[in-house]
């Protein structure tokens, strides 16, 4: 049974003005490929520079590994960062950078099929101020046996690192690649499809022979090169060899008529069951959250001066308690207040749940300060594992806070705690907006079933 909630105020997040705006990062890879790739942008006072960048080597919440600055477009293989762009505004400077290096997050997640880590990034400015981001990565198991849980052994694509797959000047040059003329050489995007069940008899998801891929601009629109996710043949294999890679051909974004900016290369690995039908363990190309980001391109990049939406919010969170396998759903509440100057209208809202918890409905209910007794429902889409709930249009209609007016909206998705949920703290997250302008996490303390 759940105990009464303990409420907490969450620090508001302005991802560019007070933190770091995440443009993209290597979000999902297997234990074999424990590497970090991150692209970000910050807004700083005029004349302020980056003094140091550190990130969390083990995913323990501490930014403990320093990266060295190298020249723009170097595409090295060490712990390094490059300043991609410096844009001068009337009252601020915009600094865009790419960061790369090793990670030590290669613990086998089994019996779960994956494990999630938040990799802290600290950017220290010449003023002494520290900007922080905590992008989440999902690390998949790189081994499988028949006795493993159902999702262990889902297909994946490798995250190219060092020079293991060839390429010029190395295998990982397709992440944070700088193209001032729009041309991307043909050895930059490397696809290596792995299926740990490949060729196994009598098991689902035992054949992989293709992926889908798409190049997507920072604003969410696809490149003309990939107006929809494109099918690419690839040979699935279950060993760690790199000889069956596929490299995409050269791309000329200027010739295609693409607009300048930042682009992510997204991949959706596919698999089929014994009868040839698509497996439920494949990654759905219709769901952006299912994509693996294996590369990125800065094409004639100059930071857009008007990217800041001007939306500001605080989110009050809570702590709940639950027992693994309990027959009662939980409704972790997120209470949002508008701390900006503009009304927050209809926005995209994304909820995430950790291993052992899942959302039970493809919708979220919420109440409004104007009529607390009236509940509204916004529809969403559940991911295949039911751990991500994406609601593309939630009508918050939240006016700015002011003296004497406590305007709020409370959102509460339905969550179930599975019998296999590990004991300890489980974090249910929320993100507001596209681009994101506020995030928070509710804590659920899980105790084992008696």
PDB file of N, CA and C in Angstrom, residues 189-277:
ATOM      1  N   UNK A 189      28.935   7.317 -41.606  1.00  0.00           N
ATOM      2  CA  UNK A 189      27.840   6.657 -40.901  1.00  0.00           C
ATOM      3  C   UNK A 189      27.977   5.148 -41.094  1.00  0.00           C
ATOM      4  N   UNK A 190      28.351   4.467 -40.035  1.00  0.00           N
ATOM      5  CA  UNK A 190      28.659   3.034 -40.063  1.00  0.00           C
ATOM      6  C   UNK A 190      27.556   2.274 -39.329  1.00  0.00           C
ATOM      7  N   UNK A 191      26.956   1.301 -40.003  1.00  0.00           N
ATOM      8  CA  UNK A 191      25.881   0.492 -39.421  1.00  0.00           C
ATOM      9  C   UNK A 191      26.394  -0.933 -39.245  1.00  0.00           C
ATOM     10  N   UNK A 192      26.400  -1.397 -38.007  1.00  0.00           N
ATOM     11  CA  UNK A 192      26.823  -2.760 -37.680  1.00  0.00           C
ATOM     12  C   UNK A 192      25.698  -3.375 -36.845  1.00  0.00           C
ATOM     13  N   UNK A 193      24.935  -4.279 -37.467  1.00  0.00           N
ATOM     14  CA  UNK A 193      23.714  -4.824 -36.875  1.00  0.00           C
ATOM     15  C   UNK A 193      24.019  -6.123 -36.134  1.00  0.00           C
ATOM     16  N   UNK A 194      23.671  -6.171 -34.861  1.00  0.00           N
ATOM     17  CA  UNK A 194      23.908  -7.357 -34.032  1.00  0.00           C
ATOM     18  C   UNK A 194      22.574  -7.908 -33.540  1.00  0.00           C
ATOM     19  N   UNK A 195      22.420  -9.218 -33.650  1.00  0.00           N
ATOM     20  CA  UNK A 195      21.277  -9.921 -33.076  1.00  0.00           C
ATOM     21  C   UNK A 195      21.823 -11.139 -32.348  1.00  0.00           C
ATOM     22  N   UNK A 196      21.793 -11.098 -31.032  1.00  0.00           N
ATOM     23  CA  UNK A 196      22.370 -12.176 -30.235  1.00  0.00           C
ATOM     24  C   UNK A 196      21.623 -13.492 -30.395  1.00  0.00           C
ATOM     25  N   UNK A 197      20.435 -13.459 -31.017  1.00  0.00           N
ATOM     26  CA  UNK A 197      19.651 -14.673 -31.261  1.00  0.00           C
ATOM     27  C   UNK A 197      19.771 -15.152 -32.712  1.00  0.00           C
ATOM     28  N   UNK A 198      20.593 -14.490 -33.494  1.00  0.00           N
ATOM     29  CA  UNK A 198      20.660 -14.776 -34.920  1.00  0.00           C
ATOM     30  C   UNK A 198      20.890 -16.270 -35.189  1.00  0.00           C
ATOM     31  N   UNK A 199      19.976 -16.860 -35.986  1.00  0.00           N
ATOM     32  CA  UNK A 199      20.115 -18.258 -36.384  1.00  0.00           C
ATOM     33  C   UNK A 199      19.707 -19.279 -35.350  1.00  0.00           C
ATOM     34  N   UNK A 200      19.289 -18.836 -34.168  1.00  0.00           N
ATOM     35  CA  UNK A 200      18.865 -19.773 -33.128  1.00  0.00           C
ATOM     36  C   UNK A 200      17.517 -20.395 -33.520  1.00  0.00           C
ATOM     37  N   UNK A 201      17.357 -21.659 -33.244  1.00  0.00           N
ATOM     38  CA  UNK A 201      16.132 -22.366 -33.591  1.00  0.00           C
ATOM     39  C   UNK A 201      15.127 -22.313 -32.436  1.00  0.00           C
ATOM     40  N   UNK A 202      13.861 -22.105 -32.792  1.00  0.00           N
ATOM     41  CA  UNK A 202      12.793 -22.203 -31.803  1.00  0.00           C
ATOM     42  C   UNK A 202      12.665 -21.019 -30.873  1.00  0.00           C
ATOM     43  N   UNK A 203      13.263 -19.874 -31.217  1.00  0.00           N
ATOM     44  CA  UNK A 203      13.132 -18.689 -30.370  1.00  0.00           C
ATOM     45  C   UNK A 203      12.674 -17.516 -31.228  1.00  0.00           C
ATOM     46  N   UNK A 204      11.920 -16.579 -30.653  1.00  0.00           N
ATOM     47  CA  UNK A 204      11.493 -15.409 -31.427  1.00  0.00           C
ATOM     48  C   UNK A 204      12.663 -14.480 -31.703  1.00  0.00           C
ATOM     49  N   UNK A 205      12.457 -13.578 -32.650  1.00  0.00           N
ATOM     50  CA  UNK A 205      13.426 -12.522 -32.965  1.00  0.00           C
ATOM     51  C   UNK A 205      14.792 -13.104 -33.345  1.00  0.00           C
ATOM     52  N   UNK A 206      14.795 -14.184 -34.130  1.00  0.00           N
ATOM     53  CA  UNK A 206      16.044 -14.895 -34.412  1.00  0.00           C
ATOM     54  C   UNK A 206      16.652 -14.565 -35.768  1.00  0.00           C
ATOM     55  N   UNK A 207      16.126 -13.537 -36.437  1.00  0.00           N
ATOM     56  CA  UNK A 207      16.722 -13.160 -37.720  1.00  0.00           C
ATOM     57  C   UNK A 207      16.678 -11.651 -37.907  1.00  0.00           C
ATOM     58  N   UNK A 208      17.833 -11.073 -38.173  1.00  0.00           N
ATOM     59  CA  UNK A 208      17.937  -9.641 -38.481  1.00  0.00           C
ATOM     60  C   UNK A 208      18.672  -9.471 -39.793  1.00  0.00           C
ATOM     61  N   UNK A 209      18.071  -8.742 -40.729  1.00  0.00           N
ATOM     62  CA  UNK A 209      18.742  -8.511 -42.001  1.00  0.00           C
ATOM     63  C   UNK A 209      18.576  -7.082 -42.511  1.00  0.00           C
ATOM     64  N   UNK A 210      18.019  -6.173 -41.677  1.00  0.00           N
ATOM     65  CA  UNK A 210      17.906  -4.793 -42.108  1.00  0.00           C
ATOM     66  C   UNK A 210      17.661  -3.873 -40.921  1.00  0.00           C
ATOM     67  N   UNK A 211      17.858  -2.594 -41.161  1.00  0.00           N
ATOM     68  CA  UNK A 211      17.544  -1.547 -40.202  1.00  0.00           C
ATOM     69  C   UNK A 211      16.764  -0.466 -40.947  1.00  0.00           C
ATOM     70  N   UNK A 212      16.236   0.509 -40.194  1.00  0.00           N
ATOM     71  CA  UNK A 212      15.740   1.750 -40.768  1.00  0.00           C
ATOM     72  C   UNK A 212      16.635   2.887 -40.260  1.00  0.00           C
ATOM     73  N   UNK A 213      16.832   3.902 -41.087  1.00  0.00           N
ATOM     74  CA  UNK A 213      17.651   5.035 -40.668  1.00  0.00           C
ATOM     75  C   UNK A 213      17.017   6.333 -41.149  1.00  0.00           C
ATOM     76  N   UNK A 214      17.342   7.415 -40.455  1.00  0.00           N
ATOM     77  CA  UNK A 214      16.813   8.731 -40.829  1.00  0.00           C
ATOM     78  C   UNK A 214      17.731   9.814 -40.279  1.00  0.00           C
ATOM     79  N   UNK A 215      17.949  10.840 -41.071  1.00  0.00           N
ATOM     80  CA  UNK A 215      18.726  12.014 -40.673  1.00  0.00           C
ATOM     81  C   UNK A 215      17.737  13.124 -40.336  1.00  0.00           C
ATOM     82  N   UNK A 216      17.791  13.617 -39.091  1.00  0.00           N
ATOM     83  CA  UNK A 216      16.753  14.520 -38.581  1.00  0.00           C
ATOM     84  C   UNK A 216      17.383  15.806 -38.047  1.00  0.00           C
ATOM     85  N   UNK A 217      16.831  16.940 -38.466  1.00  0.00           N
ATOM     86  CA  UNK A 217      17.293  18.255 -38.041  1.00  0.00           C
ATOM     87  C   UNK A 217      16.955  18.496 -36.571  1.00  0.00           C
ATOM     88  N   UNK A 218      17.674  19.444 -35.976  1.00  0.00           N
ATOM     89  CA  UNK A 218      17.433  19.810 -34.577  1.00  0.00           C
ATOM     90  C   UNK A 218      15.972  20.174 -34.314  1.00  0.00           C
ATOM     91  N   UNK A 219      15.297  20.782 -35.273  1.00  0.00           N
ATOM     92  CA  UNK A 219      13.909  21.207 -35.049  1.00  0.00           C
ATOM     93  C   UNK A 219      12.895  20.076 -35.252  1.00  0.00           C
ATOM     94  N   UNK A 220      13.390  18.863 -35.530  1.00  0.00           N
ATOM     95  CA  UNK A 220      12.508  17.708 -35.662  1.00  0.00           C
ATOM     96  C   UNK A 220      12.112  17.359 -37.076  1.00  0.00           C
ATOM     97  N   UNK A 221      12.465  18.194 -38.044  1.00  0.00           N
ATOM     98  CA  UNK A 221      12.115  17.897 -39.431  1.00  0.00           C
ATOM     99  C   UNK A 221      13.204  17.030 -40.069  1.00  0.00           C
ATOM    100  N   UNK A 222      12.820  16.074 -40.935  1.00  0.00           N
ATOM    101  CA  UNK A 222      13.823  15.205 -41.549  1.00  0.00           C
ATOM    102  C   UNK A 222      14.569  15.892 -42.679  1.00  0.00           C
ATOM    103  N   UNK A 223      15.780  15.413 -42.935  1.00  0.00           N
ATOM    104  CA  UNK A 223      16.523  15.833 -44.121  1.00  0.00           C
ATOM    105  C   UNK A 223      15.787  15.364 -45.367  1.00  0.00           C
ATOM    106  N   UNK A 224      15.971  16.083 -46.482  1.00  0.00           N
ATOM    107  CA  UNK A 224      15.409  15.632 -47.752  1.00  0.00           C
ATOM    108  C   UNK A 224      16.004  14.280 -48.164  1.00  0.00           C
ATOM    109  N   UNK A 225      17.157  13.956 -47.616  1.00  0.00           N
ATOM    110  CA  UNK A 225      17.791  12.668 -47.898  1.00  0.00           C
ATOM    111  C   UNK A 225      16.948  11.509 -47.364  1.00  0.00           C
ATOM    112  N   UNK A 226      16.249  11.754 -46.246  1.00  0.00           N
ATOM    113  CA  UNK A 226      15.425  10.713 -45.606  1.00  0.00           C
ATOM    114  C   UNK A 226      14.096  11.313 -45.175  1.00  0.00           C
ATOM    115  N   UNK A 227      13.194  11.620 -46.103  1.00  0.00           N
ATOM    116  CA  UNK A 227      11.908  12.205 -45.707  1.00  0.00           C
ATOM    117  C   UNK A 227      11.119  11.301 -44.770  1.00  0.00           C
ATOM    118  N   UNK A 228      11.326   9.989 -44.890  1.00  0.00           N
ATOM    119  CA  UNK A 228      10.789   8.997 -43.960  1.00  0.00           C
ATOM    120  C   UNK A 228      11.929   8.055 -43.611  1.00  0.00           C
ATOM    121  N   UNK A 229      11.806   7.260 -42.537  1.00  0.00           N
ATOM    122  CA  UNK A 229      12.860   6.273 -42.244  1.00  0.00           C
ATOM    123  C   UNK A 229      13.083   5.348 -43.431  1.00  0.00           C
ATOM    124  N   UNK A 230      14.357   5.174 -43.796  1.00  0.00           N
ATOM    125  CA  UNK A 230      14.739   4.410 -44.982  1.00  0.00           C
ATOM    126  C   UNK A 230      15.229   3.012 -44.597  1.00  0.00           C
ATOM    127  N   UNK A 231      14.838   2.011 -45.382  1.00  0.00           N
ATOM    128  CA  UNK A 231      15.281   0.643 -45.130  1.00  0.00           C
ATOM    129  C   UNK A 231      16.692   0.455 -45.674  1.00  0.00           C
ATOM    130  N   UNK A 232      17.547  -0.169 -44.866  1.00  0.00           N
ATOM    131  CA  UNK A 232      18.911  -0.474 -45.281  1.00  0.00           C
ATOM    132  C   UNK A 232      19.216  -1.929 -44.946  1.00  0.00           C
ATOM    133  N   UNK A 233      19.567  -2.707 -45.957  1.00  0.00           N
ATOM    134  CA  UNK A 233      19.955  -4.089 -45.722  1.00  0.00           C
ATOM    135  C   UNK A 233      21.249  -4.139 -44.914  1.00  0.00           C
ATOM    136  N   UNK A 234      21.308  -5.080 -43.990  1.00  0.00           N
ATOM    137  CA  UNK A 234      22.503  -5.287 -43.170  1.00  0.00           C
ATOM    138  C   UNK A 234      22.498  -6.723 -42.696  1.00  0.00           C
ATOM    139  N   UNK A 235      23.676  -7.293 -42.524  1.00  0.00           N
ATOM    140  CA  UNK A 235      23.789  -8.691 -42.100  1.00  0.00           C
ATOM    141  C   UNK A 235      23.853  -8.763 -40.578  1.00  0.00           C
ATOM    142  N   UNK A 236      22.787  -9.314 -39.971  1.00  0.00           N
ATOM    143  CA  UNK A 236      22.792  -9.481 -38.536  1.00  0.00           C
ATOM    144  C   UNK A 236      23.750 -10.582 -38.119  1.00  0.00           C
ATOM    145  N   UNK A 237      24.421 -10.379 -36.999  1.00  0.00           N
ATOM    146  CA  UNK A 237      25.352 -11.400 -36.488  1.00  0.00           C
ATOM    147  C   UNK A 237      25.346 -11.333 -34.969  1.00  0.00           C
ATOM    148  N   UNK A 238      25.816 -12.399 -34.323  1.00  0.00           N
ATOM    149  CA  UNK A 238      25.751 -12.443 -32.861  1.00  0.00           C
ATOM    150  C   UNK A 238      27.112 -12.359 -32.185  1.00  0.00           C
ATOM    151  N   UNK A 239      28.175 -12.208 -32.962  1.00  0.00           N
ATOM    152  CA  UNK A 239      29.497 -12.063 -32.370  1.00  0.00           C
ATOM    153  C   UNK A 239      29.899 -10.592 -32.391  1.00  0.00           C
ATOM    154  N   UNK A 240      31.053 -10.295 -31.804  1.00  0.00           N
ATOM    155  CA  UNK A 240      31.500  -8.908 -31.691  1.00  0.00           C
ATOM    156  C   UNK A 240      32.402  -8.478 -32.842  1.00  0.00           C
ATOM    157  N   UNK A 241      32.515  -9.291 -33.885  1.00  0.00           N
ATOM    158  CA  UNK A 241      33.318  -8.907 -35.038  1.00  0.00           C
ATOM    159  C   UNK A 241      32.748  -7.710 -35.758  1.00  0.00           C
ATOM    160  N   UNK A 242      33.605  -6.992 -36.461  1.00  0.00           N
ATOM    161  CA  UNK A 242      33.200  -5.752 -37.135  1.00  0.00           C
ATOM    162  C   UNK A 242      33.214  -5.867 -38.655  1.00  0.00           C
ATOM    163  N   UNK A 243      33.366  -7.081 -39.177  1.00  0.00           N
ATOM    164  CA  UNK A 243      33.534  -7.258 -40.608  1.00  0.00           C
ATOM    165  C   UNK A 243      32.268  -7.183 -41.428  1.00  0.00           C
ATOM    166  N   UNK A 244      31.104  -7.126 -40.785  1.00  0.00           N
ATOM    167  CA  UNK A 244      29.855  -7.102 -41.559  1.00  0.00           C
ATOM    168  C   UNK A 244      29.175  -5.732 -41.527  1.00  0.00           C
ATOM    169  N   UNK A 245      29.980  -4.706 -41.332  1.00  0.00           N
ATOM    170  CA  UNK A 245      29.459  -3.337 -41.298  1.00  0.00           C
ATOM    171  C   UNK A 245      28.906  -2.940 -42.663  1.00  0.00           C
ATOM    172  N   UNK A 246      28.019  -1.953 -42.645  1.00  0.00           N
ATOM    173  CA  UNK A 246      27.525  -1.288 -43.849  1.00  0.00           C
ATOM    174  C   UNK A 246      27.789   0.202 -43.657  1.00  0.00           C
ATOM    175  N   UNK A 247      28.349   0.853 -44.662  1.00  0.00           N
ATOM    176  CA  UNK A 247      28.541   2.296 -44.579  1.00  0.00           C
ATOM    177  C   UNK A 247      27.595   2.976 -45.555  1.00  0.00           C
ATOM    178  N   UNK A 248      26.930   4.006 -45.093  1.00  0.00           N
ATOM    179  CA  UNK A 248      26.023   4.740 -45.965  1.00  0.00           C
ATOM    180  C   UNK A 248      26.816   5.535 -46.999  1.00  0.00           C
ATOM    181  N   UNK A 249      26.266   5.740 -48.190  1.00  0.00           N
ATOM    182  CA  UNK A 249      26.989   6.485 -49.231  1.00  0.00           C
ATOM    183  C   UNK A 249      27.138   7.954 -48.865  1.00  0.00           C
ATOM    184  N   UNK A 250      27.979   8.643 -49.613  1.00  0.00           N
ATOM    185  CA  UNK A 250      28.189  10.076 -49.397  1.00  0.00           C
ATOM    186  C   UNK A 250      26.870  10.839 -49.545  1.00  0.00           C
ATOM    187  N   UNK A 251      26.728  11.884 -48.755  1.00  0.00           N
ATOM    188  CA  UNK A 251      25.518  12.711 -48.757  1.00  0.00           C
ATOM    189  C   UNK A 251      25.939  14.154 -48.983  1.00  0.00           C
ATOM    190  N   UNK A 252      25.200  14.885 -49.811  1.00  0.00           N
ATOM    191  CA  UNK A 252      25.461  16.308 -50.027  1.00  0.00           C
ATOM    192  C   UNK A 252      24.215  17.092 -49.623  1.00  0.00           C
ATOM    193  N   UNK A 253      24.215  17.625 -48.404  1.00  0.00           N
ATOM    194  CA  UNK A 253      23.032  18.308 -47.867  1.00  0.00           C
ATOM    195  C   UNK A 253      22.723  19.587 -48.638  1.00  0.00           C
ATOM    196  N   UNK A 254      23.749  20.269 -49.102  1.00  0.00           N
ATOM    197  CA  UNK A 254      23.502  21.497 -49.870  1.00  0.00           C
ATOM    198  C   UNK A 254      22.821  21.170 -51.188  1.00  0.00           C
ATOM    199  N   UNK A 255      23.288  20.130 -51.873  1.00  0.00           N
ATOM    200  CA  UNK A 255      22.681  19.736 -53.136  1.00  0.00           C
ATOM    201  C   UNK A 255      21.244  19.268 -52.944  1.00  0.00           C
ATOM    202  N   UNK A 256      20.971  18.647 -51.807  1.00  0.00           N
ATOM    203  CA  UNK A 256      19.615  18.194 -51.509  1.00  0.00           C
ATOM    204  C   UNK A 256      18.667  19.343 -51.174  1.00  0.00           C
ATOM    205  N   UNK A 257      19.225  20.508 -50.883  1.00  0.00           N
ATOM    206  CA  UNK A 257      18.391  21.644 -50.501  1.00  0.00           C
ATOM    207  C   UNK A 257      18.064  21.682 -49.029  1.00  0.00           C
ATOM    208  N   UNK A 258      18.850  20.982 -48.214  1.00  0.00           N
ATOM    209  CA  UNK A 258      18.593  20.979 -46.780  1.00  0.00           C
ATOM    210  C   UNK A 258      19.026  22.292 -46.135  1.00  0.00           C
ATOM    211  N   UNK A 259      18.322  22.671 -45.083  1.00  0.00           N
ATOM    212  CA  UNK A 259      18.677  23.887 -44.361  1.00  0.00           C
ATOM    213  C   UNK A 259      19.877  23.624 -43.455  1.00  0.00           C
ATOM    214  N   UNK A 260      20.681  24.635 -43.194  1.00  0.00           N
ATOM    215  CA  UNK A 260      21.803  24.460 -42.270  1.00  0.00           C
ATOM    216  C   UNK A 260      21.303  24.115 -40.868  1.00  0.00           C
ATOM    217  N   UNK A 261      22.208  23.560 -40.064  1.00  0.00           N
ATOM    218  CA  UNK A 261      21.869  23.265 -38.683  1.00  0.00           C
ATOM    219  C   UNK A 261      22.482  21.966 -38.191  1.00  0.00           C
ATOM    220  N   UNK A 262      21.948  21.485 -37.100  1.00  0.00           N
ATOM    221  CA  UNK A 262      22.424  20.260 -36.452  1.00  0.00           C
ATOM    222  C   UNK A 262      21.514  19.101 -36.837  1.00  0.00           C
ATOM    223  N   UNK A 263      22.107  17.981 -37.240  1.00  0.00           N
ATOM    224  CA  UNK A 263      21.351  16.801 -37.652  1.00  0.00           C
ATOM    225  C   UNK A 263      21.796  15.580 -36.841  1.00  0.00           C
ATOM    226  N   UNK A 264      20.819  14.755 -36.468  1.00  0.00           N
ATOM    227  CA  UNK A 264      21.093  13.478 -35.794  1.00  0.00           C
ATOM    228  C   UNK A 264      20.886  12.327 -36.773  1.00  0.00           C
ATOM    229  N   UNK A 265      21.787  11.337 -36.761  1.00  0.00           N
ATOM    230  CA  UNK A 265      21.594  10.115 -37.529  1.00  0.00           C
ATOM    231  C   UNK A 265      20.982   9.067 -36.599  1.00  0.00           C
ATOM    232  N   UNK A 266      19.757   8.655 -36.922  1.00  0.00           N
ATOM    233  CA  UNK A 266      18.988   7.741 -36.087  1.00  0.00           C
ATOM    234  C   UNK A 266      18.833   6.396 -36.784  1.00  0.00           C
ATOM    235  N   UNK A 267      18.918   5.317 -36.005  1.00  0.00           N
ATOM    236  CA  UNK A 267      18.828   3.954 -36.530  1.00  0.00           C
ATOM    237  C   UNK A 267      17.816   3.163 -35.696  1.00  0.00           C
ATOM    238  N   UNK A 268      16.995   2.358 -36.404  1.00  0.00           N
ATOM    239  CA  UNK A 268      16.055   1.453 -35.739  1.00  0.00           C
ATOM    240  C   UNK A 268      16.387   0.008 -36.150  1.00  0.00           C
ATOM    241  N   UNK A 269      17.050  -0.796 -35.310  1.00  0.00           N
ATOM    242  CA  UNK A 269      17.364  -2.189 -35.660  1.00  0.00           C
ATOM    243  C   UNK A 269      16.094  -3.037 -35.756  1.00  0.00           C
ATOM    244  N   UNK A 270      16.083  -3.960 -36.721  1.00  0.00           N
ATOM    245  CA  UNK A 270      14.913  -4.785 -36.964  1.00  0.00           C
ATOM    246  C   UNK A 270      15.221  -6.268 -36.731  1.00  0.00           C
ATOM    247  N   UNK A 271      14.179  -7.035 -36.429  1.00  0.00           N
ATOM    248  CA  UNK A 271      14.309  -8.490 -36.324  1.00  0.00           C
ATOM    249  C   UNK A 271      12.974  -9.123 -36.668  1.00  0.00           C
ATOM    250  N   UNK A 272      13.045 -10.403 -37.063  1.00  0.00           N
ATOM    251  CA  UNK A 272      11.844 -11.145 -37.451  1.00  0.00           C
ATOM    252  C   UNK A 272      11.777 -12.446 -36.672  1.00  0.00           C
ATOM    253  N   UNK A 273      10.537 -12.952 -36.509  1.00  0.00           N
ATOM    254  CA  UNK A 273      10.322 -14.240 -35.867  1.00  0.00           C
ATOM    255  C   UNK A 273      10.497 -15.370 -36.882  1.00  0.00           C
ATOM    256  N   UNK A 274      10.316 -16.607 -36.425  1.00  0.00           N
ATOM    257  CA  UNK A 274      10.560 -17.775 -37.272  1.00  0.00           C
ATOM    258  C   UNK A 274       9.696 -17.786 -38.527  1.00  0.00           C
ATOM    259  N   UNK A 275       8.481 -17.242 -38.445  1.00  0.00           N
ATOM    260  CA  UNK A 275       7.588 -17.249 -39.609  1.00  0.00           C
ATOM    261  C   UNK A 275       7.831 -16.054 -40.537  1.00  0.00           C
ATOM    262  N   UNK A 276       8.849 -15.265 -40.237  1.00  0.00           N
ATOM    263  CA  UNK A 276       9.173 -14.122 -41.073  1.00  0.00           C
ATOM    264  C   UNK A 276       8.452 -12.841 -40.715  1.00  0.00           C
ATOM    265  N   UNK A 277       7.550 -12.874 -39.758  1.00  0.00           N
ATOM    266  CA  UNK A 277       6.814 -11.680 -39.363  1.00  0.00           C
ATOM    267  C   UNK A 277       7.673 -10.804 -38.455  1.00  0.00           C
TER     268      UNK A 277
END
